[in-house]
XYZ file of C-alpha atoms in Angstrom:
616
model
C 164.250 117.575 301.136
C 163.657 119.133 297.638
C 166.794 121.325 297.889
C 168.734 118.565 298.918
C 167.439 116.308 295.894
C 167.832 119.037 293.722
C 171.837 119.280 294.805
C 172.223 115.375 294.375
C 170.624 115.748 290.543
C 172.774 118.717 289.787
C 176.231 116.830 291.582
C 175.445 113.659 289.428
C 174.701 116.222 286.147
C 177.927 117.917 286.968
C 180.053 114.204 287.317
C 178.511 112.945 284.079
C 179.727 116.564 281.888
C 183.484 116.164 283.974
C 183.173 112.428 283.056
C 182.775 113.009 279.524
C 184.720 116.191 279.261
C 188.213 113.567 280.540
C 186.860 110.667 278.415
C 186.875 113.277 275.515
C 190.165 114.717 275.943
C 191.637 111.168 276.294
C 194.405 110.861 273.802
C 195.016 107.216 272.187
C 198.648 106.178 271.403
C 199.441 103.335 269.208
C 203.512 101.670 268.815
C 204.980 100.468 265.939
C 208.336 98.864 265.443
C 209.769 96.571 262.815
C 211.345 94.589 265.740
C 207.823 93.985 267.180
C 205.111 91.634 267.183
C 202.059 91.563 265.631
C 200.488 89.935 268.737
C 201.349 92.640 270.970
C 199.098 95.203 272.611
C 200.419 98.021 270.684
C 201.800 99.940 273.583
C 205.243 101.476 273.905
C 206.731 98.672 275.868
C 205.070 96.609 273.398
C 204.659 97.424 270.029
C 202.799 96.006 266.898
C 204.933 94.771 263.569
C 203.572 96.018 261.310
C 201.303 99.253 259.667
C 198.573 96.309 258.714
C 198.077 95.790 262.028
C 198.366 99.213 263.362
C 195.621 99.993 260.731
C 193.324 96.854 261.742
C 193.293 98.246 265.478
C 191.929 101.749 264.235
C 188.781 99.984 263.324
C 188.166 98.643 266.392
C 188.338 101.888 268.006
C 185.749 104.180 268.794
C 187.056 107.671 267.927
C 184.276 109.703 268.536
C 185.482 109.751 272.058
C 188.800 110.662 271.742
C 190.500 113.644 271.233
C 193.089 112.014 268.868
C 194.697 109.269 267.461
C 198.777 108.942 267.204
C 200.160 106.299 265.604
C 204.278 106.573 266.414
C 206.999 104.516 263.526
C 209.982 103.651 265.574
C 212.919 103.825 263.376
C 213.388 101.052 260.763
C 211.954 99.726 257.259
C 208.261 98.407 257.179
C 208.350 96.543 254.104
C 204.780 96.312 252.249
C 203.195 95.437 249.177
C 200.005 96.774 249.505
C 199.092 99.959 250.335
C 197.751 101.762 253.552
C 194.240 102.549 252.808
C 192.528 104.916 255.529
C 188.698 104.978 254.247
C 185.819 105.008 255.984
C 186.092 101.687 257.806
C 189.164 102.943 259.322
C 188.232 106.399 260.213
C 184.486 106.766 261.024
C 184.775 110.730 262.912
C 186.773 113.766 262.555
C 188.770 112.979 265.523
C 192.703 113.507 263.987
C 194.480 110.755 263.307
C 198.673 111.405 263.674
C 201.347 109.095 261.785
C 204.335 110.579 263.507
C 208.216 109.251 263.921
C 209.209 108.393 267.340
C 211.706 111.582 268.012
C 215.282 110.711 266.976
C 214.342 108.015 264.435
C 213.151 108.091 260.918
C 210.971 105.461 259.832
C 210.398 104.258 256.040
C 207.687 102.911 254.632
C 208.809 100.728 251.695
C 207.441 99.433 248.817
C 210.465 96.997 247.874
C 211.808 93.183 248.536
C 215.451 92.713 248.022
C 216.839 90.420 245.809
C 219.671 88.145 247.500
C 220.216 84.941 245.296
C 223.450 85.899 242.558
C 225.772 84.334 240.463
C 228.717 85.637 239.127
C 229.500 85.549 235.344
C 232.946 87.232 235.650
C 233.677 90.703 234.392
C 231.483 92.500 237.144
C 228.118 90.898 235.647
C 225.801 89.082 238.332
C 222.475 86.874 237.453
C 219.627 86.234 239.920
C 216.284 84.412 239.422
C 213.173 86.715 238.895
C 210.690 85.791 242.254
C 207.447 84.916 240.450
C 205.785 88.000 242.696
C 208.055 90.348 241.129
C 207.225 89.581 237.310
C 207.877 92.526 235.267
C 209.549 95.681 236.617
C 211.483 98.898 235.639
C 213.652 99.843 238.751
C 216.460 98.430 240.809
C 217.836 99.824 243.944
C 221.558 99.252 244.821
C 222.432 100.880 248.119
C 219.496 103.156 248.015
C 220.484 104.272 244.682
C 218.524 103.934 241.578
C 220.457 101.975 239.177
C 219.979 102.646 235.439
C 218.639 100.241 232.929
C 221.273 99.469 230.190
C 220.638 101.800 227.348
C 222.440 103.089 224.653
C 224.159 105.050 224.397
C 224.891 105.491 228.332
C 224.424 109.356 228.475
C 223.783 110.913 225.196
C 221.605 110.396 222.353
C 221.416 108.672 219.251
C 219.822 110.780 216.345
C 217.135 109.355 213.400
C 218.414 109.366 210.389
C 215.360 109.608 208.659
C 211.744 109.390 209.463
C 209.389 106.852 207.713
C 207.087 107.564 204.882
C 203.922 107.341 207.801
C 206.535 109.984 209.756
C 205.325 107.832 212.855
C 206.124 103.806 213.554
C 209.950 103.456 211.688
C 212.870 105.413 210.997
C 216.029 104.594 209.507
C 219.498 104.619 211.684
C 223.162 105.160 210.486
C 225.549 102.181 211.078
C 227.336 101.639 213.961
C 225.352 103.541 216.083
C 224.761 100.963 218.187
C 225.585 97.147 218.982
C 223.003 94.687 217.851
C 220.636 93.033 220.495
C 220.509 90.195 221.496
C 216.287 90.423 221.801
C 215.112 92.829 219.736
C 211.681 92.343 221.295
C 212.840 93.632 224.580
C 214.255 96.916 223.818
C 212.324 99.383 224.672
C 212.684 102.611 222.254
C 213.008 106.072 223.971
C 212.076 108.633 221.135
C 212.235 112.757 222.504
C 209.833 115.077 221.289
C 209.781 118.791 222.581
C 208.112 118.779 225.655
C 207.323 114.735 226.373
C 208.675 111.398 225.422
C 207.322 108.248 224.291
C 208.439 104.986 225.568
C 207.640 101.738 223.466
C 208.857 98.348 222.685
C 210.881 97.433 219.204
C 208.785 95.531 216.756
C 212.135 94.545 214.327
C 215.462 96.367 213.796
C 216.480 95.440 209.975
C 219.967 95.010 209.480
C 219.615 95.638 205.647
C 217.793 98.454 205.568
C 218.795 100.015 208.790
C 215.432 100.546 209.841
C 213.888 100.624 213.354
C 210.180 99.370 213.739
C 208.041 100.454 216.626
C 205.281 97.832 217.933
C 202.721 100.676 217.544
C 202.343 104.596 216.495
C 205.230 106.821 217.970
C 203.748 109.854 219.784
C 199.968 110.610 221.024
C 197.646 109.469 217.986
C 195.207 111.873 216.783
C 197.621 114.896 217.381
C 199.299 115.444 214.214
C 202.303 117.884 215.878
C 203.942 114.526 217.447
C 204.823 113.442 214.025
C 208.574 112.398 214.445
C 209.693 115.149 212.602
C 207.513 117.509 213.224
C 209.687 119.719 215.897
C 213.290 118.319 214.834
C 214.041 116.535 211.519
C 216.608 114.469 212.959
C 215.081 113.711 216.750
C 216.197 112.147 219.271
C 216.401 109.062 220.649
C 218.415 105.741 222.653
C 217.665 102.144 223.151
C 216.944 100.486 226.295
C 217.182 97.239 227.930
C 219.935 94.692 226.413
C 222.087 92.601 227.673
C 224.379 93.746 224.676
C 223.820 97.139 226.631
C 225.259 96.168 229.891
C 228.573 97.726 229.662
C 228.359 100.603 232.411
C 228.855 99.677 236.450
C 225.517 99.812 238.293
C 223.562 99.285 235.173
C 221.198 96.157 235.007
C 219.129 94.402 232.209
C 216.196 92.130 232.514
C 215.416 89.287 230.713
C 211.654 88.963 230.683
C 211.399 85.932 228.590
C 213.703 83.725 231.572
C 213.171 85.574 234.334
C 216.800 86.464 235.036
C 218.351 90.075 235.980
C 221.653 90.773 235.156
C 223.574 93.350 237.269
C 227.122 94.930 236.144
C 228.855 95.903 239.561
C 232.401 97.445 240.412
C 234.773 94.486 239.844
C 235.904 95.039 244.048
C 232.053 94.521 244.964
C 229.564 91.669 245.351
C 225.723 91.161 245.711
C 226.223 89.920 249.629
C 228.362 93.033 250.440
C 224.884 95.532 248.938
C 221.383 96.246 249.793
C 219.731 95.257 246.149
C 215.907 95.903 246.257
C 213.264 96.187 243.812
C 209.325 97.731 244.116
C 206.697 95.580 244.279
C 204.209 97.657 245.757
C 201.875 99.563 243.223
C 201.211 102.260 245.639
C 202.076 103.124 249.523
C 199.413 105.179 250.927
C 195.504 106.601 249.769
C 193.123 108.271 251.393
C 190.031 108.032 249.950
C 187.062 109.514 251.200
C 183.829 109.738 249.344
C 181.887 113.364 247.902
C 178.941 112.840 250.790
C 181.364 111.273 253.549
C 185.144 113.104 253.280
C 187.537 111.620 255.434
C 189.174 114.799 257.401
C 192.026 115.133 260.129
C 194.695 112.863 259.116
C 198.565 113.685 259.052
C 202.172 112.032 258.430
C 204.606 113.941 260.179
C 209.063 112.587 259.854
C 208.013 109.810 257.419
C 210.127 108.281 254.570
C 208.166 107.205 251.568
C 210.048 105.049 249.622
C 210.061 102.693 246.533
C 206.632 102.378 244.312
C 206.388 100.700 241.356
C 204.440 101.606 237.942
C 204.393 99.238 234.924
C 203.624 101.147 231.964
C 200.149 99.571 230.569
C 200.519 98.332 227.133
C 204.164 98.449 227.437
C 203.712 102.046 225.685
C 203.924 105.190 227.332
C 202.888 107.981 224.577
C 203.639 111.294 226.601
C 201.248 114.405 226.085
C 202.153 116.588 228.567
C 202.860 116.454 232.743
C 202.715 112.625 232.938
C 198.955 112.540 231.037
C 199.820 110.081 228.441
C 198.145 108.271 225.185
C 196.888 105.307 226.221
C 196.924 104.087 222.509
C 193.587 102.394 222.711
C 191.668 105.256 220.564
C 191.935 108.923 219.420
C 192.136 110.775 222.534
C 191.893 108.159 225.787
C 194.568 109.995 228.298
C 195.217 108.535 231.404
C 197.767 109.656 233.914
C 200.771 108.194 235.807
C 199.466 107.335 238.861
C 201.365 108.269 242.543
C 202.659 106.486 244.969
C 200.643 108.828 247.524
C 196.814 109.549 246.607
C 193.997 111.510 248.635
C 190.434 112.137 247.550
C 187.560 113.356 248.593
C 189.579 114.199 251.852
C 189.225 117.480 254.481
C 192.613 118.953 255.917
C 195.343 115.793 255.275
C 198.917 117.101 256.164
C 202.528 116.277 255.459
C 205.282 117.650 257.295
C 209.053 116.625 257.378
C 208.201 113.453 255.252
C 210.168 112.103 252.596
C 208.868 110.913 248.888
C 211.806 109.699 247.188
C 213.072 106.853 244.388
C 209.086 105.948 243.375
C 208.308 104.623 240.170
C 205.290 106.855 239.043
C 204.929 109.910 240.454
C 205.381 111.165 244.151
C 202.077 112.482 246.354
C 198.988 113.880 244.752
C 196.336 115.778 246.667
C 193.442 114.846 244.153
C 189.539 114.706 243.450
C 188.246 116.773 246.268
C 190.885 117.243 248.693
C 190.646 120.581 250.357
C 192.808 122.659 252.601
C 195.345 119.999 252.888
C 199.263 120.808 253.025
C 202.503 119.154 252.331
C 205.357 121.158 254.080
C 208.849 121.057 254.578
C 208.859 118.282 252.531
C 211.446 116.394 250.579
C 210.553 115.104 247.277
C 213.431 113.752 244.643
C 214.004 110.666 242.473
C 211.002 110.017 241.036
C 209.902 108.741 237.783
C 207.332 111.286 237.363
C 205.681 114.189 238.449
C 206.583 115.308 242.378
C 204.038 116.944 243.761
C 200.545 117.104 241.899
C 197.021 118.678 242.915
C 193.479 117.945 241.415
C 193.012 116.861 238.039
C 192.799 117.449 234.232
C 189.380 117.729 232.299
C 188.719 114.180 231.356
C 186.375 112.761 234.279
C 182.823 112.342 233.667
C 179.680 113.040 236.464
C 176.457 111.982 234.338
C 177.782 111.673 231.243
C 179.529 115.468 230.930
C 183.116 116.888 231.618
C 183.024 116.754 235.740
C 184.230 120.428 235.681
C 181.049 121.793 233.828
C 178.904 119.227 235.765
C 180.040 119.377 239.325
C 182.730 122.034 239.579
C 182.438 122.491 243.344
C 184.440 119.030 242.786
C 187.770 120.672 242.404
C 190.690 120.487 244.464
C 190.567 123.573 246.571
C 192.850 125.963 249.468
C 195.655 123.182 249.154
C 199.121 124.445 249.990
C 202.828 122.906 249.434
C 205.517 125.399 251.419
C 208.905 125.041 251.682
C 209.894 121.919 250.130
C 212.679 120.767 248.383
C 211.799 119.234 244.866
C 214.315 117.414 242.749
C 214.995 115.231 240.263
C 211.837 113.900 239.222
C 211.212 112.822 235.459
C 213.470 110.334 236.113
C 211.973 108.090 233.210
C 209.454 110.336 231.886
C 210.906 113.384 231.122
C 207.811 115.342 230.290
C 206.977 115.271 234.279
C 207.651 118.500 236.118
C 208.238 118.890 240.154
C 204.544 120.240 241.012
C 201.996 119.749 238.796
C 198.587 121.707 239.317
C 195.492 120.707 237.279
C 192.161 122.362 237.792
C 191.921 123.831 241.137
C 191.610 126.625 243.035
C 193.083 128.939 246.032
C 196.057 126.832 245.941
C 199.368 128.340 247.425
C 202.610 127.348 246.298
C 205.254 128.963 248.340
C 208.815 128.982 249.477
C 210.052 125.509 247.412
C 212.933 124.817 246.002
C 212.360 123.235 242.816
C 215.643 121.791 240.428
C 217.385 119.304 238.654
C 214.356 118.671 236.186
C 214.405 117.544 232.551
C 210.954 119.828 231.795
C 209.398 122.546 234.047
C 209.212 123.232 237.469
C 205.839 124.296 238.184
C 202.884 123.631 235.680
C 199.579 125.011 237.072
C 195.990 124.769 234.684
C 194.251 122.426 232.275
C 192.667 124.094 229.758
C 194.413 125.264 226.142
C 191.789 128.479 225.727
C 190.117 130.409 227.614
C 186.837 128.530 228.113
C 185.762 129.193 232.129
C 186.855 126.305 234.495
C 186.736 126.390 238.305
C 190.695 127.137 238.294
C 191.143 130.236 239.885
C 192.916 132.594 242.523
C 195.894 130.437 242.979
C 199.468 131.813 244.041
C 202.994 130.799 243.696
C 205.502 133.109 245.192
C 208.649 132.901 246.903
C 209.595 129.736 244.878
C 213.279 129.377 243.735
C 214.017 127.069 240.540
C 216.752 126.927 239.117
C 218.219 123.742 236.289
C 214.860 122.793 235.066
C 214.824 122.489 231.373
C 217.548 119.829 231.032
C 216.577 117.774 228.341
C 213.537 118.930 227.014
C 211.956 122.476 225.674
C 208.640 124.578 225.136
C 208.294 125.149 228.992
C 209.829 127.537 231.796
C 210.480 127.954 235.702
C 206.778 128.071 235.945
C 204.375 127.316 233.147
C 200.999 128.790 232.917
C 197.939 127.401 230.900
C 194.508 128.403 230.981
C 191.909 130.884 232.043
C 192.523 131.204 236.143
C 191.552 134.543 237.462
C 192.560 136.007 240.221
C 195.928 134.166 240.156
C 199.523 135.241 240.739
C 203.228 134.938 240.099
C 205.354 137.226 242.646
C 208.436 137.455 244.475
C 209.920 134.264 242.418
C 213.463 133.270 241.617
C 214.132 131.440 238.713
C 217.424 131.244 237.080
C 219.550 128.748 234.782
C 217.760 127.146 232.552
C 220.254 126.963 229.704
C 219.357 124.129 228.023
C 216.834 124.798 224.872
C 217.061 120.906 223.327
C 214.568 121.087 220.633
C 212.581 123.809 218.219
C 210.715 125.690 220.792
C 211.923 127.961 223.355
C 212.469 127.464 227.329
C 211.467 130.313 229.410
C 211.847 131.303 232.920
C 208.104 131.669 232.762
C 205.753 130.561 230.431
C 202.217 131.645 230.249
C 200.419 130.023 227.758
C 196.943 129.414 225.854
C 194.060 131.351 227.457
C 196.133 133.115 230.158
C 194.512 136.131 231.942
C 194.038 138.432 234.304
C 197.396 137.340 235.922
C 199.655 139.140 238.074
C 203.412 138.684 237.167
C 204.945 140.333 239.755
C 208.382 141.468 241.375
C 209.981 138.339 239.868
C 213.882 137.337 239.608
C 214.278 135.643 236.055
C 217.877 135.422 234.896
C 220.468 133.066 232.863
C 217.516 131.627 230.357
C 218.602 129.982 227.302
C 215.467 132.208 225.487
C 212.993 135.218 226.751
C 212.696 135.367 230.509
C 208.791 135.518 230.244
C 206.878 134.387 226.888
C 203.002 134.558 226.234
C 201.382 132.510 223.810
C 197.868 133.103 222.882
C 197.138 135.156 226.399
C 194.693 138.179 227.034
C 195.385 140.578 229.584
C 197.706 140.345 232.314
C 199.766 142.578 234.489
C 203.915 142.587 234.663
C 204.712 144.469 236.974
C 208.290 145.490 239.134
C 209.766 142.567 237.785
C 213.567 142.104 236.803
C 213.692 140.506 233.560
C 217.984 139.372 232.325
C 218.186 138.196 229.005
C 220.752 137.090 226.558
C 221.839 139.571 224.087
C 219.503 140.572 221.066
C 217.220 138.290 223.060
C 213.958 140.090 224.009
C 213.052 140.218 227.493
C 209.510 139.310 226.915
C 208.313 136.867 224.029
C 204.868 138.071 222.452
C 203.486 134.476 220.539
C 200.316 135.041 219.040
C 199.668 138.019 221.661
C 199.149 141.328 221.631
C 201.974 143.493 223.037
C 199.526 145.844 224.082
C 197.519 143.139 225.993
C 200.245 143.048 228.890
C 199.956 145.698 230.798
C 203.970 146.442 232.090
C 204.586 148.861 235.488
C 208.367 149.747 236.163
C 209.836 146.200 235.108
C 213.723 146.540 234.871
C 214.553 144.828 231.276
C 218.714 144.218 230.891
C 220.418 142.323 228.378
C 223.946 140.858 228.667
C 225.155 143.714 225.828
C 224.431 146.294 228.348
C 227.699 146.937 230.318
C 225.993 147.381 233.738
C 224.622 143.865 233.295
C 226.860 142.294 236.349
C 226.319 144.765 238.486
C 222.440 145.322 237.827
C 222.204 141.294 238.211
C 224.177 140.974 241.480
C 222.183 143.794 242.629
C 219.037 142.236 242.438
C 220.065 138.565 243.430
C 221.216 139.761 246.450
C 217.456 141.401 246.963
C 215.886 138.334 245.694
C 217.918 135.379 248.266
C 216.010 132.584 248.555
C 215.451 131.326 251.959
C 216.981 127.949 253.323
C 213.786 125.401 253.047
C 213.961 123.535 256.079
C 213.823 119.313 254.839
């Protein structure tokens, strides 16, 4: 009797663990579909609307006994104006949570409404009323194209005639170099320095004194070296936003002060016949964890990112450097331009065959406390500002000190981005680069394709000296960049700042970056204040407008096995404020164009140094 109540214990033991073991591996799928309902179940024959509500049924779920979560996007747009926030309400366990395209389709989540209403004013110009919920914005969309914002002149630049006696809010034009506007007020004045811009609104344009007033200081304040003629005497510069402007096809104007947008089209086209859309959402997607509770486990897997917008605050966008920006209010109060795509304080978050493109601020950023987290065969191009960035600058306080001296266990760490394809970004702030890299650590950027950039292609570090920080050990290799540098100067291919130990540069490509527009020089890399212990290693750097590899103000650091093409009298390596002796050098191949094996030598070692074919 004891044996056989001993069996019955252990069967019913044994049914419970099998009961639990299938309840845990049960996998829950959720539907989505733009040509769904809201009040459906959420299955596959019956999907929800919308991500809102796909979102709102996570938090009714009990994860903890799942194995995971997939949420599948059948094809189409799913139109929002808020972002998806996954936090802690939403996601209460580490069980993974999967965003995924149905196979064969290839959703996009959008930021955007499209504008329908138009009149025609002859000549190829169309007005529409301004929907109250759009108020003031900086982008239009005309068949998935971004369309440019009337400026003059349409493509080149304008140049100061001469700078004002404070060298920063006026400067005097010559005549005729452009038509008068209509609303002075409006125009928004686009001033170049070396390596940023600033963007700010028009206080008065004199027509007897040929003078341009800004609304407020022209360049960072408190940092003397963005005087306006500090770098060039004669800078650069155009004029945005005029109906008197309007004089291109595809280029719009907006008229703040009636809430009207004009629209210049082909004269064989019309609004009805064209998808015309413009952001309204301020953001599309965070994660955001907390330091004691991380959220962990999520990925977005054959997504489509699209349309974000940023207003600049204070109208004024004073570039420093990367997209960190003057915010005007004091001596030194940075702030950032924001992305359409945030994490922090968030465990192993992937991206793989998504899509980040035509956003108003910058792309994805993998910030505060997000570790181990990847973006892969990614596609990133069209945006305003920065692509790709990971952690953060110095500026964030914990108890009242500098977050990295505080806390610096804090820092983005082992985040990877691998074989993506990053392009045109900068769109409106120049200054931006494709991936960005503040303080962090471990972090691998590999295989990318980075091009078609106004400044550099990779920036990585935070720190002008060589002060200790917790960046460190990070690697970028196999990258190929090429056409960065196209309007701006005083970066590279990749840019270095900073103490980082541990870190490297090997097995790179970097070629054609031609374009040196203003004093300083464009490199294919560029290691800069407080650089050392770096390995620079079996690197491709060819077709540079200046040195293939500069140092300013660095310690020690090893070149090694690297081929190094540069342009005539041109030295192969630029020594700023560094000791030659400082870099150590191990069987680097150094050939100028004067040397009459130059072809040869360079097709030699392109052919060793083919990039291979990212997959987006």
């Amino acid at each position: 009797m004891k044996r056989e109540s001993h069996l019955k214990i252990l069967f019913f033991a044994v049914f419970i663990l099998m009961a639990n073991l299938s309840l845990a591996q049960e996998i829950k799928e959720i539907y989505v579909s733009p040509s769904g309902y809201d009040s459906n179940s959420g299955t596959y024959e019956r999907p929800f609307k919308t991500l809102g509500k796909a979102t709102a049924a996570l938090v009714t779920m009990d994860s903890r006994k799942l194995e995971k979560i997939v949420v599948w996007l059948n094809d189409g747009i799913y139109r929002i104006s808020n972002p998806i926030v996954i936090d802690s309400t939403i996601k209460k366990s580490g069980t993974p949570f999967e965003f995924k395209a149905v196979e064969g389709s290839s959703p996009t989540i959008s930021g955007a409404v499209e504008l329908k209403d138009w009149s025609n004013l002859g000549d190829g110009i169309w007005v529409s009323e301004v929907p109250k919920n759009l108020g003031v914005f900086r982008e239009l969309f005309v068949k998935g194209k971004r369309a440019m914002r009337a400026r003059h002149p349409n493509n080149e630049y304008l140049r100061v005639k001469e700078v004002g006696a404070d060298r920063r809010t006026n400067f005097t034009y010559h005549t005729g170099d452009f038509p008068q506007p209509k609303i002075p007020g409006e125009v928004e004045l686009v001033v170049l320095h070396d390596w940023s811009i600033t963007r700010i609104p028009i206080k008065d344009i004199s027509l007897d004194s040929h003078t341009i007033t800004a609304s407020d200081s022209i360049g960072a304040k408190g940092l003397n070296f963005f005087n306006l003629d500090n770098w060039e005497p004669n800078p650069r510069y155009y004029l945005e936003n005029d109906i008197e402007f309007l004089d291109a096809e595809y280029e719009w104007y907006l008229d703040t002060s009636a809430s009207k947008i004009y629209l210049k089209l082909p004269m064989d086209l019309e609004p009805s016949q064209l998808s015309i859309e413009v952001p309204l959402a301020e953001s599309l997607l965070a994660v955001e964890g907390s330091e004691q509770n991380p959220i962990s486990n999520i990925s977005f897997e054959g997504i489509r990112f699209k349309h974000c917008r940023w207003n600049i605050p204070n109208q004024t966008y004073a570039g420093i450097q990367a997209c960190n920006f003057d915010t005007q209010q004091g001596n030194k109060e940075w702030a950032v331009v924001p992305a359409a795509i945030r994490t922090t304080w968030a465990h192993n978050i992937r991206f793989k065959d998504c899509e980040f493109n035509s956003l108003g601020g910058s792309g994805i950023w993998l910030g505060t406390g997000t570790i181990n987290s990847t973006i892969t065969s990614c596609r990133i191009r069209d945006i305003s500002g920065n692509g790709v960035m990971i952690g953060e600058g110095q500026d964030r306080l914990v108890s009242g000190e500098s977050w990295w001296k505080a806390a610096p266990q804090q820092a983005a760490l082992g985040n990877t981005v691998e074989d993506c394809d990053i392009s045109d970004c900068g769109v409106q702030f120049y200054g931006a680069v494709g991936i960005w890299c503040g303080l962090t650590a471990e972090t691998i950027l590999k295989n990318n394709e980075i091009y078609n950039l106004p400044y550099t292609g990779i920036s990585i570090g935070w720190m002008w000296s060589p002060e200790p920080t917790p960046c460190r050990d990070n690697t970028i290799a196999e990258n190929h960049i090429h056409h960065v540098m196209q309007k701006l100067s005083d970066g590279g291919g990749i840019y270095m700042l900073g103490l980082q130990p541990g870190s490297k540069l090997i097995d790179n490509n970097i070629h054609d970056i031609s374009v040196n527009a203003g004093r300083a020089e464009s490199n294919g890399m560029f290691l800069d204040e407080g650089t050392k212990d770096v390995l620079v290693e079996n690197n491709l750097i060819y077709n540079i407008a200046k040195s293939p590899l500069r140092f300013h103000k660095a310690s020690t650091n090893f070149v090694k096995n690297n081929y190094l093409f540069s342009n005539g009298e041109t030295p192969a390596i630029a020594y700023n404020n560094t000791l030659p002796e400082n870099i150590h050098q191990e069987g680097n191949r150094e050939i100028s164009t004067d040397d009459p094996n130059y072809i040869v030598a360079l097709k030699k070692a392109v052919s060793k140094h083919i990039p291979t074919p990212n997959k987006p």
